[in-house]
Amino acid sequence: MKSAWFAVLGIAMGLMLIGTMLVPDAQLFRDPTMARIMFTHVPCAMICSGFLIASAWHGFKVLKNYNDTSATKLHAAVELGSLFAALTMVTGILFSKIMWGEYWHGDPRQVSFLIVLFIYGGLLALRAAFPDPIRRDRNTASYALAAILPSIFLTFVYPRLKAVQQQSFHPSNTIVEGQMDIFYSVGLYGSLVLIAIIAIVVFKLRVRTELLARKLENHGNLETHSGDSASPRMVRPVAVSPEHLD
Amino acid sequence: MPSPFNRAWRACLRKEWRSEIRNPHGLYLSFLFGAMAMASIMFVTGTQRPTAEMAGGLFTIVILFSALQAVPRLFLAEEEQGTFDLVRQWGSLDALWLGKALFAGLQQLITALVLGVLFAGIIPLPIVSPIHFWITIPLLGLAVANVLSLTSSIVITAQNRWILSTVIALPLLFPFIFLGISALRVSFGIGSLEGGWQAIVALLMYGIAPLAIGPNLARTLWNERKDPSQNPIGQHNEVKP
């Protein structure tokens, strides 16, 4: 049943790719054929923002009531969010070179999204900085929660400020106000739905594998732990003087 | 009669203040870092006259530089000196965080005002709206201190905590940079006064937010008793023995 589901998803993805190639060229762009990058770029940016909110939500759950499932979901959201942020950045930089002539145009939206990417970078760096898994989960959760306000500002508020809109090459309300023609609307929403489904499937797989990995890690502990022995956690390294070594 | 919470944060604030008076590392470091950043900027710009936006940006960066080492030091030095465990015995963890964050705010407030006087004297631009200038500067200092207090409390037990505290704070500080520039450019005569006030109010709101979330995070993160790893193994994960 699952393999059939994956086959359907694969076929749908293939059809979507073919469909986005068949839509007419967008004549208003400098390179009309390459305007199709938006079918990947826009959904990746939206899904990346979704994962930021998801990581904050799971972070809140980790802090409120710690459990492995929430912690695993938090890490999966951070990992996939980073991946989609990187994809958005790469496709955006390519689009910028093709349409505006420079890889880095200093567009306010490029800068604000770069900072979103840095937030993900901070989450990954923070995760790597704690050897103890529970501290790692809790501290990553705290940062995910603390970063939600700046993330909302960078993603939803800053690009829509009047001064920023005047400077930016990015259109602000094209999608919301339905200014795209029917081919591009269908292509964009179709891509968004399919990429979102793939993201959710990968997210669930990542959560399952991580939970299994944690179970395996704790397997030895289950066999040896008697419940009344000292805590297995080392609190602080102990200094040993040379005379004790003799 | 003050509650235990109020007693704890006041005690923490007093402790930080006294240790600062005895050995003025924080204020000195903060001022020196900011002054050096300002001197470097003046050296780079040379005789060129900066625009209002650039002047606002430069001063925001100076404030940022002055706080980047001084504020995390308040938190991270406790762990490095081995006094963090002792401090945690005093009172509720949220009160301790608040005491430290308030001291960080006070420290940055003083530094920002001193650097503001220096900047106003050095920058070759007339300050058209002094009220915007003198309200934005302390607010910027306070807001940056609050965010850095928040991030420092997260990395207090991490490896490479000094670098990490800066790395994770900078993305969160971007809105402050933007709002600081928006408010300061008005004080140099660019943009509407209303826009400047809006930026100041946003700066205030955004600066207060870490004070709301910080104590709660400290209560969760610094509490070793609630650490599930100290409980029998079956309680902190979902594996049934």
Coordinates of C-alpha atoms in Angstrom, one line a residue:
Chain A
M1 CA 0.0 0.0 0.0
K2 CA 2.8 2.4 0.9
S3 CA 4.8 1.6 -2.2
A4 CA 1.7 2.3 -4.3
W5 CA 1.3 5.7 -2.5
F6 CA 5.0 6.5 -3.2
A7 CA 4.5 5.5 -6.9
V8 CA 1.5 7.8 -7.2
L9 CA 3.5 10.6 -5.6
G10 CA 6.4 10.0 -8.0
I11 CA 4.1 10.0 -11.0
A12 CA 2.4 13.2 -9.8
M13 CA 5.8 14.9 -9.3
G14 CA 6.8 13.9 -12.8
L15 CA 3.6 15.2 -14.3
M16 CA 3.9 18.4 -12.4
L17 CA 7.5 18.9 -13.7
I18 CA 6.3 18.2 -17.3
G19 CA 3.3 20.6 -16.8
T20 CA 5.5 23.4 -15.6
M21 CA 7.7 23.0 -18.7
L22 CA 4.6 23.2 -20.9
V23 CA 3.2 26.5 -19.6
P24 CA 3.7 29.4 -22.0
D25 CA 6.7 31.7 -21.4
A26 CA 6.2 34.6 -19.1
Q27 CA 6.9 37.5 -21.6
L28 CA 7.3 40.2 -18.9
F29 CA 10.5 38.7 -17.6
R30 CA 14.0 39.4 -19.0
D31 CA 14.4 35.7 -19.8
P32 CA 10.8 34.4 -20.3
T33 CA 11.7 30.7 -20.3
M34 CA 13.6 30.8 -17.0
A35 CA 10.7 32.4 -15.2
R36 CA 9.7 28.8 -14.4
I37 CA 12.2 28.8 -11.6
M38 CA 9.4 30.3 -9.5
F39 CA 7.6 27.0 -9.5
T40 CA 10.4 25.7 -7.3
H41 CA 11.5 28.9 -5.6
V42 CA 8.2 30.1 -4.2
P43 CA 6.9 26.8 -2.8
C44 CA 10.3 26.1 -1.2
A45 CA 10.2 29.6 0.5
M46 CA 6.6 28.9 1.8
I47 CA 7.5 25.5 3.1
C48 CA 10.6 26.8 4.7
S49 CA 8.5 29.4 6.6
G50 CA 6.1 26.6 7.5
F51 CA 8.9 24.5 9.0
L52 CA 10.0 27.6 11.1
I53 CA 6.6 27.8 12.6
A54 CA 6.5 24.0 13.1
S55 CA 9.9 24.0 14.8
A56 CA 8.7 26.7 17.2
W57 CA 5.5 24.7 18.0
H58 CA 7.4 21.5 18.6
G59 CA 10.0 23.5 20.6
F60 CA 7.2 24.8 22.8
K61 CA 6.0 21.2 23.3
V62 CA 9.5 20.0 24.2
L63 CA 9.8 22.7 26.8
K64 CA 6.3 22.2 28.2
N65 CA 6.4 18.4 28.4
Y66 CA 9.6 16.8 27.3
N67 CA 9.2 13.6 25.2
D68 CA 11.1 12.0 22.4
T69 CA 8.4 12.4 19.8
S70 CA 8.3 16.2 20.1
A71 CA 12.1 16.5 20.3
T72 CA 12.4 14.3 17.2
K73 CA 9.8 16.4 15.3
L74 CA 11.6 19.6 16.3
H75 CA 14.9 18.3 14.9
A76 CA 13.2 17.0 11.7
A77 CA 11.5 20.4 11.2
V78 CA 14.9 22.2 11.7
E79 CA 16.7 19.9 9.2
L80 CA 14.0 20.0 6.5
G81 CA 13.5 23.8 7.0
S82 CA 17.3 24.3 6.5
L83 CA 17.1 22.2 3.4
F84 CA 14.2 24.2 1.9
A85 CA 15.8 27.5 3.0
A86 CA 19.0 26.5 1.1
L87 CA 17.0 25.5 -1.9
T88 CA 15.1 28.8 -1.8
M89 CA 18.4 30.7 -1.6
V90 CA 20.0 28.7 -4.5
T91 CA 17.0 29.1 -6.8
G92 CA 16.7 32.8 -5.8
I93 CA 20.3 33.5 -6.6
L94 CA 20.0 31.8 -10.0
F95 CA 16.8 33.8 -10.7
S96 CA 18.6 37.0 -9.7
K97 CA 21.5 36.3 -12.1
I98 CA 19.3 35.5 -15.0
M99 CA 16.7 38.2 -14.5
W100 CA 18.5 41.0 -12.8
G101 CA 22.1 40.4 -14.0
E102 CA 23.7 39.8 -10.6
Y103 CA 23.9 36.7 -8.4
W104 CA 23.6 38.9 -5.3
H105 CA 21.5 42.0 -5.9
G106 CA 21.3 43.3 -2.4
D107 CA 17.5 43.1 -2.7
P108 CA 15.9 43.5 0.8
R109 CA 14.1 40.2 0.5
Q110 CA 17.3 38.4 -0.4
V111 CA 18.9 39.9 2.7
S112 CA 15.9 39.1 5.0
F113 CA 15.8 35.5 3.7
L114 CA 19.6 35.2 4.2
I115 CA 18.9 36.0 7.9
V116 CA 16.2 33.3 8.0
L117 CA 18.9 30.9 6.7
F118 CA 21.2 32.2 9.5
I119 CA 18.5 31.4 12.1
Y120 CA 18.4 27.8 10.8
G121 CA 22.2 27.8 10.8
G122 CA 22.1 28.9 14.5
L123 CA 19.6 26.1 15.3
L124 CA 21.9 23.6 13.7
A125 CA 25.0 25.0 15.4
L126 CA 23.2 25.0 18.8
R127 CA 22.2 21.4 18.3
A128 CA 25.8 20.4 17.7
A129 CA 27.0 22.2 20.8
F130 CA 25.4 20.0 23.4
P131 CA 26.7 16.4 23.8
D132 CA 23.9 15.6 26.2
P133 CA 20.8 14.7 24.1
I134 CA 18.3 16.2 26.5
R135 CA 20.1 19.4 26.9
R136 CA 20.5 19.5 23.1
D137 CA 16.7 19.1 22.6
R138 CA 15.8 21.7 25.2
N139 CA 18.2 24.3 24.2
T140 CA 17.4 23.9 20.5
A141 CA 13.7 24.1 21.5
S142 CA 14.4 27.4 23.4
Y143 CA 16.1 29.0 20.4
A144 CA 13.4 27.8 18.0
L145 CA 10.8 29.5 20.3
A146 CA 12.9 32.6 20.8
A147 CA 13.5 33.0 17.0
I148 CA 9.8 32.8 16.0
L149 CA 9.2 36.6 16.5
P150 CA 12.2 37.7 14.4
S151 CA 11.3 35.0 11.8
I152 CA 7.7 36.3 11.5
F153 CA 9.1 39.8 11.2
L154 CA 11.6 38.8 8.5
T155 CA 9.2 36.6 6.5
F156 CA 5.9 38.4 6.7
V157 CA 6.4 42.0 8.0
Y158 CA 9.7 43.3 6.6
P159 CA 9.1 42.4 2.9
R160 CA 5.7 44.2 3.1
L161 CA 6.9 47.5 4.5
K162 CA 6.4 50.3 2.1
A163 CA 10.0 51.5 2.0
V164 CA 11.2 47.9 1.4
Q165 CA 8.6 47.3 -1.3
Q166 CA 9.8 50.3 -3.2
Q167 CA 13.4 49.1 -3.1
S168 CA 12.7 45.4 -3.8
F169 CA 12.5 43.7 -7.2
H170 CA 10.3 41.0 -5.6
P171 CA 6.6 41.5 -6.3
S172 CA 4.7 41.6 -2.9
N173 CA 1.1 40.9 -3.7
T174 CA 1.1 39.1 -7.1
I175 CA 0.0 35.7 -5.6
V176 CA -2.4 37.1 -3.0
E177 CA -4.2 39.4 -5.4
G178 CA -4.3 36.8 -8.2
Q179 CA -2.3 38.8 -10.7
M180 CA -0.8 35.7 -12.4
D181 CA -2.4 34.1 -15.5
I182 CA -4.2 30.8 -15.1
F183 CA -1.3 28.6 -16.3
Y184 CA 1.1 30.1 -13.8
S185 CA -1.5 30.0 -11.0
V186 CA -2.2 26.3 -11.6
G187 CA 1.5 25.5 -12.0
L188 CA 2.4 27.4 -8.8
Y189 CA -0.3 26.0 -6.6
G190 CA 0.2 22.5 -8.1
S191 CA 3.9 22.6 -7.3
L192 CA 3.2 24.0 -3.8
V193 CA 0.8 21.1 -3.0
L194 CA 3.1 18.4 -4.4
I195 CA 6.3 19.7 -2.8
A196 CA 4.5 20.2 0.5
I197 CA 3.2 16.6 0.4
I198 CA 6.8 15.4 -0.3
A199 CA 8.1 17.5 2.5
I200 CA 5.5 16.0 4.9
V201 CA 6.3 12.5 3.8
V202 CA 10.1 13.1 4.3
F203 CA 9.3 14.7 7.6
K204 CA 7.4 11.7 8.9
L205 CA 10.1 9.3 7.6
R206 CA 12.8 11.4 9.4
V207 CA 10.8 11.3 12.6
R208 CA 10.4 7.6 12.4
T209 CA 14.1 6.9 11.7
E210 CA 15.2 9.2 14.5
L211 CA 12.8 7.6 17.0
L212 CA 14.1 4.2 16.1
A213 CA 17.7 5.5 16.4
R214 CA 16.9 6.8 19.9
K215 CA 15.3 3.4 20.9
L216 CA 18.4 1.6 19.7
E217 CA 20.6 4.0 21.7
N218 CA 18.7 3.3 24.8
H219 CA 18.5 -0.4 24.2
G220 CA 21.7 -1.1 26.2
N221 CA 20.5 1.1 29.1
L222 CA 17.3 -0.9 29.3
E223 CA 19.2 -4.1 29.8
T224 CA 21.6 -2.9 32.4
H225 CA 19.7 -0.2 34.3
S226 CA 18.3 -1.5 37.5
G227 CA 16.5 1.7 38.6
D228 CA 18.4 2.2 41.8
S229 CA 22.0 2.8 40.7
A230 CA 23.6 6.2 40.4
S231 CA 22.7 8.5 37.5
P232 CA 24.6 7.5 34.3
R233 CA 25.2 11.2 33.6
M234 CA 28.6 12.7 34.2
V235 CA 28.2 16.1 35.8
R236 CA 31.7 17.5 35.8
P237 CA 35.1 16.2 34.9
V238 CA 37.3 15.4 37.9
A239 CA 40.8 16.7 38.1
V240 CA 43.4 14.0 39.1
S241 CA 46.7 15.1 40.5
P242 CA 49.9 13.3 39.3
E243 CA 50.5 11.7 42.7
H244 CA 47.3 9.8 42.5
L245 CA 48.4 8.3 39.2
D246 CA 51.5 6.6 40.8
Chain B
M1 CA 7.1 42.6 52.5
P2 CA 8.9 41.7 49.3
S3 CA 8.1 38.3 47.8
P4 CA 11.0 35.7 47.4
F5 CA 10.9 36.4 43.7
N6 CA 11.5 40.1 44.2
R7 CA 14.2 39.4 46.8
A8 CA 16.0 37.1 44.5
W9 CA 16.2 39.3 41.4
R10 CA 17.2 42.3 43.5
A11 CA 19.9 40.3 45.2
C12 CA 21.2 39.1 41.8
L13 CA 21.1 42.7 40.5
R14 CA 23.0 43.9 43.6
K15 CA 25.5 41.1 43.3
E16 CA 26.2 42.0 39.7
W17 CA 26.4 45.7 40.5
R18 CA 28.8 45.2 43.4
S19 CA 31.1 42.9 41.4
E20 CA 31.1 45.5 38.6
I21 CA 32.0 48.3 41.0
R22 CA 34.7 46.2 42.5
N23 CA 36.1 45.1 39.2
P24 CA 34.6 47.2 36.4
H25 CA 35.2 44.8 33.5
G26 CA 31.8 44.9 31.9
L27 CA 31.3 48.6 31.5
Y28 CA 34.9 49.1 30.6
L29 CA 34.9 46.3 28.0
S30 CA 31.6 47.4 26.6
F31 CA 32.6 51.1 26.2
L32 CA 36.0 50.2 24.8
F33 CA 34.6 47.8 22.3
G34 CA 32.0 50.4 21.1
A35 CA 34.6 53.2 21.0
M36 CA 37.0 51.1 19.0
A37 CA 34.2 50.1 16.6
M38 CA 33.4 53.8 16.2
A39 CA 37.0 54.8 15.7
S40 CA 37.4 52.0 13.0
I41 CA 34.3 53.3 11.2
M42 CA 35.6 56.8 11.3
F43 CA 38.9 55.6 10.0
V44 CA 37.3 53.8 7.1
T45 CA 34.9 56.6 6.1
G46 CA 37.7 59.1 6.4
T47 CA 36.6 62.6 5.4
Q48 CA 33.5 61.4 3.6
R49 CA 30.2 62.7 4.9
P50 CA 27.9 59.7 5.6
T51 CA 24.2 59.8 4.6
A52 CA 21.5 59.8 7.4
E53 CA 20.8 56.1 6.8
M54 CA 24.5 55.2 6.9
A55 CA 25.0 57.2 10.1
G56 CA 22.1 55.4 11.7
G57 CA 23.5 52.0 10.5
L58 CA 27.0 52.8 11.8
F59 CA 25.8 53.8 15.2
T60 CA 23.6 50.7 15.5
I61 CA 26.6 48.6 14.7
V62 CA 28.6 50.4 17.3
I63 CA 25.9 49.6 19.9
L64 CA 25.8 46.0 18.8
F65 CA 29.6 45.7 19.0
S66 CA 29.6 47.2 22.5
A67 CA 27.2 44.6 23.8
L68 CA 28.4 41.4 21.9
Q69 CA 31.0 40.5 24.5
A70 CA 29.9 42.4 27.6
V71 CA 26.4 40.9 28.0
P72 CA 27.2 37.2 27.4
R73 CA 30.1 37.6 29.9
L74 CA 27.5 38.1 32.7
F75 CA 26.1 34.7 32.1
L76 CA 28.9 32.6 30.6
A77 CA 31.5 33.7 33.2
E78 CA 29.4 32.1 35.9
E79 CA 29.7 28.7 34.4
E80 CA 33.4 29.1 33.6
Q81 CA 34.2 30.2 37.1
G82 CA 32.2 27.3 38.5
T83 CA 29.8 29.6 40.4
F84 CA 26.7 28.9 38.3
D85 CA 25.6 26.0 40.5
L86 CA 26.0 28.2 43.6
V87 CA 24.0 31.1 42.1
R88 CA 21.2 28.6 41.2
Q89 CA 20.8 27.8 44.8
W90 CA 19.7 31.4 45.7
G91 CA 16.2 31.6 44.5
S92 CA 13.9 30.9 41.6
L93 CA 15.7 30.7 38.3
D94 CA 13.5 33.1 36.6
A95 CA 14.3 35.8 39.2
L96 CA 18.0 35.2 38.7
W97 CA 17.7 35.5 35.0
L98 CA 15.7 38.7 35.4
G99 CA 18.3 40.2 37.8
K100 CA 21.1 39.5 35.4
A101 CA 19.1 40.8 32.4
L102 CA 18.3 44.0 34.2
F103 CA 21.9 44.5 35.0
A104 CA 22.8 43.9 31.4
G105 CA 20.2 46.4 30.4
L106 CA 21.6 49.0 32.9
Q107 CA 25.1 48.4 31.7
Q108 CA 24.2 48.8 28.0
L109 CA 22.0 51.8 28.8
I110 CA 25.1 53.6 30.4
T111 CA 27.3 52.5 27.5
A112 CA 24.9 53.5 24.8
L113 CA 24.4 57.0 26.3
V114 CA 28.2 57.6 26.6
L115 CA 28.7 56.3 23.1
G116 CA 25.8 58.5 21.9
V117 CA 27.5 61.6 23.3
L118 CA 30.7 60.6 21.5
F119 CA 28.9 59.8 18.3
A120 CA 26.9 63.1 18.3
G121 CA 30.2 65.0 18.7
I122 CA 32.1 63.1 16.0
I123 CA 29.5 62.6 13.2
P124 CA 29.6 65.4 10.7
L125 CA 25.8 65.5 10.5
P126 CA 23.4 67.9 12.3
I127 CA 20.9 66.2 14.7
V128 CA 17.6 67.7 13.5
S129 CA 15.4 65.8 15.9
P130 CA 17.3 65.4 19.2
I131 CA 14.3 63.8 20.9
H132 CA 14.4 60.9 18.4
F133 CA 18.1 60.5 18.8
W134 CA 18.1 60.5 22.6
I135 CA 15.1 58.2 22.9
T136 CA 16.4 55.7 20.3
I137 CA 19.9 55.3 21.7
P138 CA 19.0 54.0 25.2
L139 CA 16.2 51.9 23.8
L140 CA 18.6 50.3 21.3
G141 CA 21.0 49.5 24.1
L142 CA 18.3 48.0 26.3
A143 CA 16.8 45.9 23.5
V144 CA 20.2 44.5 22.3
A145 CA 21.0 43.7 26.0
N146 CA 17.7 41.8 26.4
V147 CA 18.2 39.7 23.3
L148 CA 21.8 38.9 24.2
S149 CA 20.7 37.9 27.7
L150 CA 18.2 35.6 26.2
T151 CA 20.6 33.9 23.9
S152 CA 23.4 33.7 26.5
S153 CA 21.1 31.9 28.9
I154 CA 20.5 29.3 26.2
V155 CA 24.1 28.6 25.5
I156 CA 25.4 28.8 29.1
T157 CA 26.4 25.1 29.2
A158 CA 27.2 24.7 25.5
Q159 CA 30.6 23.9 23.9
N160 CA 32.1 27.0 22.3
R161 CA 29.6 29.1 24.2
W162 CA 31.3 32.5 23.6
I163 CA 31.1 32.2 19.8
L164 CA 27.8 30.5 19.9
S165 CA 26.1 33.3 21.9
T166 CA 27.0 35.8 19.2
V167 CA 26.2 33.5 16.3
I168 CA 22.7 32.8 17.5
A169 CA 22.1 36.3 18.7
L170 CA 22.9 38.1 15.4
P171 CA 19.9 36.8 13.4
L172 CA 17.6 37.8 16.2
L173 CA 19.1 41.3 16.3
F174 CA 18.4 42.1 12.7
P175 CA 14.9 43.6 13.4
F176 CA 16.6 45.9 15.9
I177 CA 19.2 47.0 13.4
F178 CA 16.4 47.8 10.9
L179 CA 14.3 49.6 13.5
G180 CA 17.3 51.5 15.0
I181 CA 18.3 52.8 11.5
S182 CA 14.6 53.7 10.8
A183 CA 14.5 55.8 14.0
L184 CA 18.0 57.3 13.8
R185 CA 17.7 58.5 10.2
V186 CA 14.7 60.6 11.3
S187 CA 16.9 62.2 14.0
F188 CA 19.3 63.2 11.1
G189 CA 16.4 64.7 9.2
I190 CA 15.5 62.0 6.7
G191 CA 12.0 60.5 6.7
S192 CA 8.8 61.5 8.5
L193 CA 8.6 62.1 12.3
E194 CA 5.7 59.7 12.5
G195 CA 7.8 57.0 10.9
G196 CA 10.4 57.6 13.5
W197 CA 7.9 57.3 16.3
Q198 CA 6.6 54.1 14.9
A199 CA 10.1 52.7 14.7
I200 CA 10.7 53.7 18.4
V201 CA 7.4 52.1 19.6
A202 CA 8.3 48.9 17.6
L203 CA 11.8 49.0 19.1
L204 CA 10.3 49.3 22.6
M205 CA 7.8 46.4 22.0
Y206 CA 10.3 44.2 20.4
G207 CA 12.8 45.0 23.1
I208 CA 10.4 44.0 25.9
A209 CA 9.6 40.6 24.3
P210 CA 12.8 38.9 25.6
L211 CA 11.9 40.0 29.1
A212 CA 8.7 38.1 28.8
I213 CA 10.1 34.9 27.4
G214 CA 13.5 34.9 29.1
P215 CA 12.5 34.0 32.7
N216 CA 10.4 31.1 31.5
L217 CA 13.2 29.7 29.4
A218 CA 15.6 30.1 32.3
R219 CA 13.2 28.3 34.6
T220 CA 13.1 25.3 32.2
L221 CA 16.7 25.2 31.0
W222 CA 18.6 25.9 34.2
N223 CA 16.6 23.5 36.3
E224 CA 18.6 20.4 36.8
R225 CA 16.0 18.8 39.1
K226 CA 13.6 18.7 36.3
D227 CA 16.2 17.2 34.0
P228 CA 14.6 13.9 32.9
S229 CA 18.0 12.3 32.4
Q230 CA 18.3 12.1 36.2
N231 CA 15.2 10.0 36.4
P232 CA 15.0 6.3 35.7
I233 CA 15.5 5.7 32.0
G234 CA 11.9 4.8 31.2
Q235 CA 10.6 8.1 32.2
H236 CA 12.4 10.3 29.8
N237 CA 11.8 8.4 26.7
E238 CA 9.0 6.5 25.3
V239 CA 10.6 3.1 25.4
K240 CA 8.8 0.8 27.8
P241 CA 11.3 -1.4 29.8

